[in-house]
CSV table of N, CA and C in Angstrom, one decimal:
chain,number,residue,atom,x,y,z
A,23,UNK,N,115.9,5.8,72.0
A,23,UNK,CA,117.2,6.5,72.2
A,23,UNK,C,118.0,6.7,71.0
A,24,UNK,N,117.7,5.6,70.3
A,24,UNK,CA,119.0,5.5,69.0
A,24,UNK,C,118.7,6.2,67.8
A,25,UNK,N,117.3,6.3,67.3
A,25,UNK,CA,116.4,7.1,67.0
A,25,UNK,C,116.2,8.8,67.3
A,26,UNK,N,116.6,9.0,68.5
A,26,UNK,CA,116.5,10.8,69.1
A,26,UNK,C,117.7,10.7,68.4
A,27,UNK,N,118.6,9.9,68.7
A,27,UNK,CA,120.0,10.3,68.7
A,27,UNK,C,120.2,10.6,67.0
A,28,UNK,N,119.9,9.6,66.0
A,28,UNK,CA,119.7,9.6,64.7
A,28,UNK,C,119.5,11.1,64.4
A,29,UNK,N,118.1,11.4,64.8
A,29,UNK,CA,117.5,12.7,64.4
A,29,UNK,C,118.6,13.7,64.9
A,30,UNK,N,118.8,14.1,65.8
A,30,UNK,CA,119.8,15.0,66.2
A,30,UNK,C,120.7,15.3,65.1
A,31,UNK,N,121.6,13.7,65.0
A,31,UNK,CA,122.7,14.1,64.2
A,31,UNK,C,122.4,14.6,62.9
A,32,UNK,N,121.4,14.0,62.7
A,32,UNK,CA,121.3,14.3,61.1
A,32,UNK,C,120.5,15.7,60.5
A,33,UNK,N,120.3,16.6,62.2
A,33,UNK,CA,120.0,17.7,61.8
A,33,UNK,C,120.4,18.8,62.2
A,34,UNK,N,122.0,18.2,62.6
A,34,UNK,CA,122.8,19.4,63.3
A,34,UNK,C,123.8,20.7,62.3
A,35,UNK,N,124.1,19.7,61.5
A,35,UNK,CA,124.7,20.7,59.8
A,35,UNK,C,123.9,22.2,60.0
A,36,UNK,N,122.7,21.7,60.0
A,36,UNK,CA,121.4,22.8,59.7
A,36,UNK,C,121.6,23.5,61.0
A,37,UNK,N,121.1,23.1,61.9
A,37,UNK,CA,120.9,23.7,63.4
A,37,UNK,C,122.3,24.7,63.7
A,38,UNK,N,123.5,24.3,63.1
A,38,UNK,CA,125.0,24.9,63.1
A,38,UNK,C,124.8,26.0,62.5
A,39,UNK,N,124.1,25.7,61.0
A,39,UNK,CA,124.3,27.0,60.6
A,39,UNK,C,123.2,28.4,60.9
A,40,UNK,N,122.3,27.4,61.3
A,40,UNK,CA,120.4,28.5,61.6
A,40,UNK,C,121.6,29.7,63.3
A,41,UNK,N,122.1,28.6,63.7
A,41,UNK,CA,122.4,28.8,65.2
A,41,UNK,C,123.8,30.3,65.0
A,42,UNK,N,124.7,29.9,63.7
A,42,UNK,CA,124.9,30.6,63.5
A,42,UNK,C,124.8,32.0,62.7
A,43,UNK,N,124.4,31.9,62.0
A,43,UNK,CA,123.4,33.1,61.4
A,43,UNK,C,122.7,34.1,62.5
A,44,UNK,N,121.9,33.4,62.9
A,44,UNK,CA,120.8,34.0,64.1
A,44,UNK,C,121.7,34.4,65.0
A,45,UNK,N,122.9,33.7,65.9
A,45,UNK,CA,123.4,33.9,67.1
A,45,UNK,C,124.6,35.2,66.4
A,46,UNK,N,125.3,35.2,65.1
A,46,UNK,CA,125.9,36.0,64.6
A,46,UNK,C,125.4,37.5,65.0
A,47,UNK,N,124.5,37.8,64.4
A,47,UNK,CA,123.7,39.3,64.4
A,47,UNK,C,123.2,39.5,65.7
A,48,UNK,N,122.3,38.6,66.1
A,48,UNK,CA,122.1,38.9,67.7
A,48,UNK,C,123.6,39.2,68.7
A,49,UNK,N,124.4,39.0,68.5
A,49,UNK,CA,125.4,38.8,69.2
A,49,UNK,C,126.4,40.1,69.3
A,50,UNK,N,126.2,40.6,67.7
A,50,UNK,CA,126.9,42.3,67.7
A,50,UNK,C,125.6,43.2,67.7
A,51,UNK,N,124.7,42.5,67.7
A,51,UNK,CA,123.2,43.8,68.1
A,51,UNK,C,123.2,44.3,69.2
A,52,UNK,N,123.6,43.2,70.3
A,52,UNK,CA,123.3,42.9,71.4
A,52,UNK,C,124.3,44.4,71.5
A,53,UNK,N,125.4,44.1,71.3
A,53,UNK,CA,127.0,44.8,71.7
A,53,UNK,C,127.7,44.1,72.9
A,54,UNK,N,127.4,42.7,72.4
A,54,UNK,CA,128.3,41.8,73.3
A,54,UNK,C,129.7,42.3,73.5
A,55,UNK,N,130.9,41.2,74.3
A,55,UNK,CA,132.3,41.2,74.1
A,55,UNK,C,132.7,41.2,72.6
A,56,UNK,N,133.8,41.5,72.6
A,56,UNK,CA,134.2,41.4,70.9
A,56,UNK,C,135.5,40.6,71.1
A,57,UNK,N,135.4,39.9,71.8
A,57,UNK,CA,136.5,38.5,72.4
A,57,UNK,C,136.0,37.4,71.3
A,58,UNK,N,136.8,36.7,70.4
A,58,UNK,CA,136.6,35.7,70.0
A,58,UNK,C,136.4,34.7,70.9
A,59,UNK,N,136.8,34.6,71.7
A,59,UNK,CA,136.2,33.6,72.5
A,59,UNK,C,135.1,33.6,73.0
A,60,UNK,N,134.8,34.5,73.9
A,60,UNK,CA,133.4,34.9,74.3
A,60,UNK,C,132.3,34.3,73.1
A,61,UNK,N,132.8,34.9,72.0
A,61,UNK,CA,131.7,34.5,70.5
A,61,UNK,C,131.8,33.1,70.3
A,62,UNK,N,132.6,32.1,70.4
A,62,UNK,CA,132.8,30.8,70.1
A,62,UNK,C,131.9,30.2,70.9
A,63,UNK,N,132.0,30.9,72.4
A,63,UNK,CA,131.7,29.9,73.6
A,63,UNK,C,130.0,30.4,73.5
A,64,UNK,N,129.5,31.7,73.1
A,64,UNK,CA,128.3,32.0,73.1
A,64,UNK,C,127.6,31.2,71.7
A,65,UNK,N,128.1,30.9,70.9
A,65,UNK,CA,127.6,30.3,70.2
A,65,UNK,C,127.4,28.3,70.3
A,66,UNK,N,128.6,28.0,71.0
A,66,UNK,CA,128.4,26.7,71.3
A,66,UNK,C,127.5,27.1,72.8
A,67,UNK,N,127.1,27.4,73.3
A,67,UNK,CA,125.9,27.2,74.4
A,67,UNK,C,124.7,27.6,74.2
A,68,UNK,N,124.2,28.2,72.6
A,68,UNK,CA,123.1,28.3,72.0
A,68,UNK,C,123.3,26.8,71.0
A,69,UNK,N,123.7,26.0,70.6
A,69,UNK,CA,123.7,25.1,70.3
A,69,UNK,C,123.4,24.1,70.9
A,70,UNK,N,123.8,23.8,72.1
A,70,UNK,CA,124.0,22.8,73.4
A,70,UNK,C,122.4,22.9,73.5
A,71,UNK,N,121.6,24.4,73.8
A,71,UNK,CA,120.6,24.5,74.2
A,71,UNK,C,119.9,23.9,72.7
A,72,UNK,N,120.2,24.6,71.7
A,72,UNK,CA,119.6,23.5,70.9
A,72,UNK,C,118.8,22.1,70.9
A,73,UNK,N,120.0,21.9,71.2
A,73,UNK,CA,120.2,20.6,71.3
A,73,UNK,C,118.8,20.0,72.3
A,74,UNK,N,119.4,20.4,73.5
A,74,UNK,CA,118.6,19.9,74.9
A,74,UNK,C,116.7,20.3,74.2
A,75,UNK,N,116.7,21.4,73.8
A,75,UNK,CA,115.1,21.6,73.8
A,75,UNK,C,114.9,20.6,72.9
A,76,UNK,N,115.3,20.1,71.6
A,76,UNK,CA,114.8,19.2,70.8
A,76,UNK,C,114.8,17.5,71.2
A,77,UNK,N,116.1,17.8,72.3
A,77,UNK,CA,115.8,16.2,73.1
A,77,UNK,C,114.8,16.1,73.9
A,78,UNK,N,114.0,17.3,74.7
A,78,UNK,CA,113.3,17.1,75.5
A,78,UNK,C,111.5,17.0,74.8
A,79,UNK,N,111.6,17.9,73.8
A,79,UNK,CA,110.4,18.2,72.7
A,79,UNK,C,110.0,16.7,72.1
A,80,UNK,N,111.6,16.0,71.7
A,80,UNK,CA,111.4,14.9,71.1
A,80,UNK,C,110.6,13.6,72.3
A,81,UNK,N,111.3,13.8,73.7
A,81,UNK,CA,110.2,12.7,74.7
A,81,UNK,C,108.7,13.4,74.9
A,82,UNK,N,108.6,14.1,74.8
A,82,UNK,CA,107.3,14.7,74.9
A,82,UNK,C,105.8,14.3,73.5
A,83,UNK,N,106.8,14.4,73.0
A,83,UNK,CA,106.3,13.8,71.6
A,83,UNK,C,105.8,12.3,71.6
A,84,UNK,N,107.1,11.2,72.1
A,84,UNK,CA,106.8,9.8,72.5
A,84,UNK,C,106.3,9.8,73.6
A,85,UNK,N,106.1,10.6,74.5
A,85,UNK,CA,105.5,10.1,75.7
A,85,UNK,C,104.1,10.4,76.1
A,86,UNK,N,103.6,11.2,75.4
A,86,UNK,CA,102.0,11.9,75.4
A,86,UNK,C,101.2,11.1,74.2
A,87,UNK,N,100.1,10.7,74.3
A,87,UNK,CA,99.2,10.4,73.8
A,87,UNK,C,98.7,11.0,72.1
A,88,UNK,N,99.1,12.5,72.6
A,88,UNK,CA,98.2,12.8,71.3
A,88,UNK,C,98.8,14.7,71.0
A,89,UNK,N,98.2,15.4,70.1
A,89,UNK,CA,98.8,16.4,69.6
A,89,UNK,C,98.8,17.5,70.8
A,90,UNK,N,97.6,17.6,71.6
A,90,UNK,CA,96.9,18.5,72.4
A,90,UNK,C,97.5,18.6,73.1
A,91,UNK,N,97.8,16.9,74.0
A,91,UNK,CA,98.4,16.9,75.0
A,91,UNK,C,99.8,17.2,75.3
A,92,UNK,N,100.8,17.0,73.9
A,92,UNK,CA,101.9,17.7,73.7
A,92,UNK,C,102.0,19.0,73.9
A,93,UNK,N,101.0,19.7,73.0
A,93,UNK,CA,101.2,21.4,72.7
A,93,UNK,C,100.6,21.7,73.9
A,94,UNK,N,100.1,21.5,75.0
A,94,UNK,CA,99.9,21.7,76.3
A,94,UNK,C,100.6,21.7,76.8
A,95,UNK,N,101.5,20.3,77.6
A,95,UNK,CA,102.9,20.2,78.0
A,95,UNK,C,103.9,21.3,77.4
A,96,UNK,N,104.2,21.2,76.5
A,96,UNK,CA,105.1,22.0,76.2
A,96,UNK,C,104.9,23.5,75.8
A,97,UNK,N,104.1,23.8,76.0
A,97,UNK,CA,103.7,25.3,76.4
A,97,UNK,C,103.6,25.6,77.8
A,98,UNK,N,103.4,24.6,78.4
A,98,UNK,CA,103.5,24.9,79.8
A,98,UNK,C,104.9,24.6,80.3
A,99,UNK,N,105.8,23.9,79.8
A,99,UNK,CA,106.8,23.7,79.9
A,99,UNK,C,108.0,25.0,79.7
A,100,UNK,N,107.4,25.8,78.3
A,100,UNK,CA,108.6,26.5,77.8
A,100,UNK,C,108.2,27.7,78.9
A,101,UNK,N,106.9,27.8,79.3
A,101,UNK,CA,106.7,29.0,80.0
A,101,UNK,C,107.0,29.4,81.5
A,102,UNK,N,107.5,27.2,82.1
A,102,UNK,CA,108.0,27.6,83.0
A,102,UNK,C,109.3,28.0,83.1
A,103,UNK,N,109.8,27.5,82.4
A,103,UNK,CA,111.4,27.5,81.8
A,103,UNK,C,111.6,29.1,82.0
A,104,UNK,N,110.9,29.7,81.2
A,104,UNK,CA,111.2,31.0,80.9
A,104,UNK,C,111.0,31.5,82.3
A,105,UNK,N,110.3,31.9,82.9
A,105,UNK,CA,109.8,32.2,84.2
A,105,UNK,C,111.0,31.6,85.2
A,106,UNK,N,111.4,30.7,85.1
A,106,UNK,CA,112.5,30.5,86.0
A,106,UNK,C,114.2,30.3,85.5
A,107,UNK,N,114.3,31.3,84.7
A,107,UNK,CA,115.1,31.2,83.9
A,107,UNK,C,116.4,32.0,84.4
A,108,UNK,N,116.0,32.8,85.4
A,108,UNK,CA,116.5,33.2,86.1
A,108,UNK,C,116.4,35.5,85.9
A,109,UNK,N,116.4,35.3,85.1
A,109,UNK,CA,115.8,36.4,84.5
A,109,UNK,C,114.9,37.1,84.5
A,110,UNK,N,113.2,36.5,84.5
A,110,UNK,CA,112.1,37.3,85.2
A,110,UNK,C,112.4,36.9,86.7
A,111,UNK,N,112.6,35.8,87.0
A,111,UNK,CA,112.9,35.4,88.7
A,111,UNK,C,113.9,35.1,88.7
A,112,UNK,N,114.5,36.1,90.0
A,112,UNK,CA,115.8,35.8,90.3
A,112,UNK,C,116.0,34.6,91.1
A,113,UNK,N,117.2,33.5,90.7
A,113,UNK,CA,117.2,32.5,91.8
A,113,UNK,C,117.1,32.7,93.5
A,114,UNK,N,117.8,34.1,93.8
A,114,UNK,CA,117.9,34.6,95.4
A,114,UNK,C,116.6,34.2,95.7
A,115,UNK,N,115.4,34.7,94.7
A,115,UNK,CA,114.3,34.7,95.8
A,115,UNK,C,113.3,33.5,95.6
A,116,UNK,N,113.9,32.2,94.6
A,116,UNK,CA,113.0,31.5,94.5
A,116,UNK,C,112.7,30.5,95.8
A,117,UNK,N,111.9,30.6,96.4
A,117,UNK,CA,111.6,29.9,97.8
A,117,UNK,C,112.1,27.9,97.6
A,118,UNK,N,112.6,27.4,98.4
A,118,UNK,CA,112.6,26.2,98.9
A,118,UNK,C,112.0,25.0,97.7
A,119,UNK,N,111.1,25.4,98.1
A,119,UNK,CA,110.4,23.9,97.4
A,119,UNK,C,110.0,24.0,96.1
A,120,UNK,N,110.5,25.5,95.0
A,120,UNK,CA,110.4,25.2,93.9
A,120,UNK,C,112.0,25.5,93.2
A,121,UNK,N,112.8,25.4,94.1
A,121,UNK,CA,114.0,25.3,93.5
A,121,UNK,C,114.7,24.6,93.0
A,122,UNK,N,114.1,23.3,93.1
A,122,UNK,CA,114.4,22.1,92.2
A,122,UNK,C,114.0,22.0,90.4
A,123,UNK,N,113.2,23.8,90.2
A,123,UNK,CA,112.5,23.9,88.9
A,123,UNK,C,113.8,24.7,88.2
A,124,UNK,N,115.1,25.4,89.1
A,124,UNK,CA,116.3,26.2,88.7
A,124,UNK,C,117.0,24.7,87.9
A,125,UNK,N,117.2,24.0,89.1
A,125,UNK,CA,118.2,23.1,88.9
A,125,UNK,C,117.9,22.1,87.4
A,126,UNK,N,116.8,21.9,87.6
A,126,UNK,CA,116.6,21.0,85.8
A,126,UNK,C,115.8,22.0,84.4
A,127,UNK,N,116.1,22.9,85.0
A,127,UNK,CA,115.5,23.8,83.6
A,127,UNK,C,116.7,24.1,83.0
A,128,UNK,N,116.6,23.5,81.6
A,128,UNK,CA,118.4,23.9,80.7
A,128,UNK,C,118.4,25.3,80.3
A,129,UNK,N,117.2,26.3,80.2
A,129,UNK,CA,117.3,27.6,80.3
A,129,UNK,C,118.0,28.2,81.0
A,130,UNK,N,117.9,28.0,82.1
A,130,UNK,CA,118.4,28.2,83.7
A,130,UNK,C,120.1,28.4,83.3
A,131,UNK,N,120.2,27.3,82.6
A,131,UNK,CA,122.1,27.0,83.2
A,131,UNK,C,122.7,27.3,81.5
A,132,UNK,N,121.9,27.8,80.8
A,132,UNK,CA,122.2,28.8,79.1
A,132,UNK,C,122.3,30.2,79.8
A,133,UNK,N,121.2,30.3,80.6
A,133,UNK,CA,121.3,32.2,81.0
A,133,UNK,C,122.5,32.2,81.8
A,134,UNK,N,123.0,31.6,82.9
A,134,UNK,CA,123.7,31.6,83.6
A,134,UNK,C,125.2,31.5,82.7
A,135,UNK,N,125.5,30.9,81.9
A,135,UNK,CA,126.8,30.3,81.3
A,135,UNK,C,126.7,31.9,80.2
A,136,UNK,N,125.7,32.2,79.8
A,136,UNK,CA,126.0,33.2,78.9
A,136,UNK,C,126.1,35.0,79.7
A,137,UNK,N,125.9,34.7,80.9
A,137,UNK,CA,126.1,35.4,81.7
A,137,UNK,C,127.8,36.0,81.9
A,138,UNK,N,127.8,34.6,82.5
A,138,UNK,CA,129.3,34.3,82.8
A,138,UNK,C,130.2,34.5,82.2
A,139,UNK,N,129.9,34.2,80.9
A,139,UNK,CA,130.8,34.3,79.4
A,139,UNK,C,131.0,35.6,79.3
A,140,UNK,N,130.5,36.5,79.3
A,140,UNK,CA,130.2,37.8,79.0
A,140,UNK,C,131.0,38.5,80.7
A,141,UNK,N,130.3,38.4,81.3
A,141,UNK,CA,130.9,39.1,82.5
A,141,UNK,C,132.5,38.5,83.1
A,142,UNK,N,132.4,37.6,83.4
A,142,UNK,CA,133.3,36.8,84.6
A,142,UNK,C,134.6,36.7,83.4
A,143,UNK,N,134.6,36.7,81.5
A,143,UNK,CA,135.0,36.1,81.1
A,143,UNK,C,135.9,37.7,80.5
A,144,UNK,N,135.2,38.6,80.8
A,144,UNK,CA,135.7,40.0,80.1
A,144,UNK,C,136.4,40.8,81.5
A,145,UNK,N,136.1,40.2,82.4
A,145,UNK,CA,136.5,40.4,83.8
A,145,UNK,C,137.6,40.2,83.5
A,146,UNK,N,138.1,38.9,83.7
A,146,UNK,CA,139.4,37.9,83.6
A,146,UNK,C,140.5,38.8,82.2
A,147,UNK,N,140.1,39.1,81.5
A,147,UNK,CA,140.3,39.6,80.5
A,147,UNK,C,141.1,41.1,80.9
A,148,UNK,N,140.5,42.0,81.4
A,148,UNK,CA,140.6,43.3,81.7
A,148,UNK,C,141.8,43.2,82.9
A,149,UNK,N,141.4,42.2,83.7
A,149,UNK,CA,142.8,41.9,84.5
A,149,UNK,C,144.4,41.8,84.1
A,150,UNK,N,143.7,41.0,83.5
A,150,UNK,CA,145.5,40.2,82.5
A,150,UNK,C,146.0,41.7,82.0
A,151,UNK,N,145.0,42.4,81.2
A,151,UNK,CA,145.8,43.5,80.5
A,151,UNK,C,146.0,44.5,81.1
């Protein structure tokens, strides 16, 4: 734990600024909101995800045997992620007994918040004024 946690910190400077850079351009490519805020909050929830994939990359690492069996896992991992990301499948139609793959996939609740951010948050916005 104290060790993930070490690594994190000591490689978030970097991750801040990769996150920025990259999230920068993508962000007016895209033709996102042009709400400072929207941009703050879109960039701390590409960080947060950061974050979560390298905590989870990092147990997969300690918890598998060997190189294969990682790059297996986690290829099957990132592809369920994506697949249930909410984006190729919409949650409406995900059936019962694999809906428990929405609820712990941090993709899931990145697409959703940057959703939000963007719609619900330029919504709110257009009201007031």
């Amino acid at each position: 734990g104290s060790y993930i946690t070490g690594q994190i910190l000591s490689t978030l400077p970097q991750r801040a600024i990769e996150i920025t850079v990259f999230g920068t351009s993508l962000y007016w490519l895209a033709g996102l909101s042009s709400n400072i805020g929207n941009f703050v909050v879109y960039l701390l929830l590409l960080l947060i995800y950061s974050i979560a994939c390298r905590i989870f990359l990092s147990i997969l690492v300690y918890a598998l045997p060997g190189k294969g069996a990682m790059q297996g896992a986690a290829t099957f991992s990132v592809r369920t992620c994506t697949l249930f990301c909410g984006y190729m499948v919409v949650w409406a139609v995900v059936t019962n007994y694999y809906i428990w793959i929405l609820w712990i996939n941090p993709m899931f609740w990145v697409f959703q918040g940057l959703a939000s951010n963007e719609y619900y948050r330029n919504q709110q916005c257009r009201i007031a004024a």
